[in-house]
Short mmCIF file of C-alpha atoms in Angstrom, two decimals:
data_model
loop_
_atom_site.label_atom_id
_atom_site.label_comp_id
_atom_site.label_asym_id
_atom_site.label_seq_id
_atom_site.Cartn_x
_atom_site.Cartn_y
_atom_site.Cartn_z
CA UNK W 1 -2.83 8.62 -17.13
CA UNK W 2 -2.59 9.68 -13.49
CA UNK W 3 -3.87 6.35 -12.59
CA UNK W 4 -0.98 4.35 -14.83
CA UNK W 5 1.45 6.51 -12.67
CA UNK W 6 0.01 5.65 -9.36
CA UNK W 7 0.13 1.91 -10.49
CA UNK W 8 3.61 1.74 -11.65
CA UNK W 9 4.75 4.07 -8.89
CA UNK W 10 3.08 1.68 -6.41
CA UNK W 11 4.26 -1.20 -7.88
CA UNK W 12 7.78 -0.53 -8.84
CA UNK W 13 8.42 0.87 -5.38
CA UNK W 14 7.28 -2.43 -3.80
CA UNK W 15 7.58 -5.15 -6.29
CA UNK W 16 10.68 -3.88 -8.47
CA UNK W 17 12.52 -2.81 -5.62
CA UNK W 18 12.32 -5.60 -3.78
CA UNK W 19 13.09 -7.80 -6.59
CA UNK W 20 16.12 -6.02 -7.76
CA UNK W 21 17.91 -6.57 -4.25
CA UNK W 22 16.68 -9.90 -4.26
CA UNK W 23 14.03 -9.54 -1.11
CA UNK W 24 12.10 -12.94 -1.86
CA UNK W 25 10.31 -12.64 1.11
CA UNK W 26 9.23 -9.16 0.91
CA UNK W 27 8.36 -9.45 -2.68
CA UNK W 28 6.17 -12.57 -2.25
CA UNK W 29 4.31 -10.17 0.91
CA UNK W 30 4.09 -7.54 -1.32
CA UNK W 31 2.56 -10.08 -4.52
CA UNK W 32 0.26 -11.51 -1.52
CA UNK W 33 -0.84 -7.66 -1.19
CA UNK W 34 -1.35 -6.73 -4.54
CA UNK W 35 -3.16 -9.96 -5.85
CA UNK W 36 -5.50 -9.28 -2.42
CA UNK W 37 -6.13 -5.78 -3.22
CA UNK W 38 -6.72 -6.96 -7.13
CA UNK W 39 -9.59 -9.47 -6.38
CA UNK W 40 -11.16 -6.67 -3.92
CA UNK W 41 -10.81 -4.45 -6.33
CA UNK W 42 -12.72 -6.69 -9.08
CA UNK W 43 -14.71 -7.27 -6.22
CA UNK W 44 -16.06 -3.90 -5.27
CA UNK W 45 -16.15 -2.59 -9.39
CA UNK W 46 -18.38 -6.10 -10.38
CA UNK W 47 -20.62 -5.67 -7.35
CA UNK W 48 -21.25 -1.87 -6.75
CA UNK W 49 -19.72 -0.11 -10.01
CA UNK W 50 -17.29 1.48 -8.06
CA UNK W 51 -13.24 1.05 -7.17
CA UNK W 52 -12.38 0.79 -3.50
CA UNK W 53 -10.97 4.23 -4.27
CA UNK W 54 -14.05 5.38 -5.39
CA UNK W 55 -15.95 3.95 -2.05
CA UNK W 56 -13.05 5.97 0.09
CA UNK W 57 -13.61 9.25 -1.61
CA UNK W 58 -17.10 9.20 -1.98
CA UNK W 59 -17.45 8.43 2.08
CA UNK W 60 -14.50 11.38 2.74
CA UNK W 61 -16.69 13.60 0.83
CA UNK W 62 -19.75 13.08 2.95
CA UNK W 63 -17.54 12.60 5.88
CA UNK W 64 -14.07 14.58 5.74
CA UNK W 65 -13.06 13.91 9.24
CA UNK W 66 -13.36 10.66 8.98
CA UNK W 67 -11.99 10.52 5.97
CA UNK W 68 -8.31 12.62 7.39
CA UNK W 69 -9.25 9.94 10.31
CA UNK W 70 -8.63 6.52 7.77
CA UNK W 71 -5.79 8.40 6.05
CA UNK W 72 -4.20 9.27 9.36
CA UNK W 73 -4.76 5.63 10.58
CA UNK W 74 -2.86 4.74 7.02
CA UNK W 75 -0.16 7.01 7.25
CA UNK W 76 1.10 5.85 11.13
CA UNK W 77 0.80 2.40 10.16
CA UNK W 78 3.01 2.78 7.31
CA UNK W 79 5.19 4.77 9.06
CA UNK W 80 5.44 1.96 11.66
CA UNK W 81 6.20 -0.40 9.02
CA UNK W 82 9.00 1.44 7.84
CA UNK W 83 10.57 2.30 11.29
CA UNK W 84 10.18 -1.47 12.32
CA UNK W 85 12.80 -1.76 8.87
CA UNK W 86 14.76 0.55 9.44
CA UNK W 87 15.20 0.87 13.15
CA UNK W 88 16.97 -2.49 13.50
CA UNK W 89 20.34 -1.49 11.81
CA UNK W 90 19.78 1.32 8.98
CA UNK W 91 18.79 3.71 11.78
CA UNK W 92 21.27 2.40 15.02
CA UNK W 93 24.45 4.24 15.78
CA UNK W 94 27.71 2.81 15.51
#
């Protein structure tokens, strides 16, 4: 069930959101993504049994640092992402 959350979180967030205001262009980046990440997915199950989630946590178990390391590389990318967004107008003074 946790999993069905994460998906519809995930997707909703990019894909519904972007689709209710009308963000073509973000929502065909964000289809590009998720159609990517599907065929990896399939990818990585059919070839090694395991999700590319699966592959993560397994290697952050054996490796934690690196493991905080990947999610910390993540998490200031994303970040990034959203402050190129928002910095242009939604975050300027006026």
């Amino acid at each position: 069930m946790g999993e069905i959350i994460f998906v519809i979180l995930l997707i909703g967030g990019m894909l519904g959101v972007s689709a209710l205001f009308k963000q073509w262009w973000l929502f065909k980046v964000f289809a590009v993504f998720f159609v990517c990440f599907g065929l990896i997915e399939w990818w990585a199950v059919s070839s090694t049994g395991y999700s590319v989630s699966q592959h993560f946590w397994s290697f952050s178990e054996v490796n934690p640092v690196g493991g905080w390391i990947v999610v910390g590389g993540m998490l200031v990318a994303w970040l990034a992402l959203l402050w190129h967004f928002a910095s242009k107008h939604l975050l300027r003074r006026k």
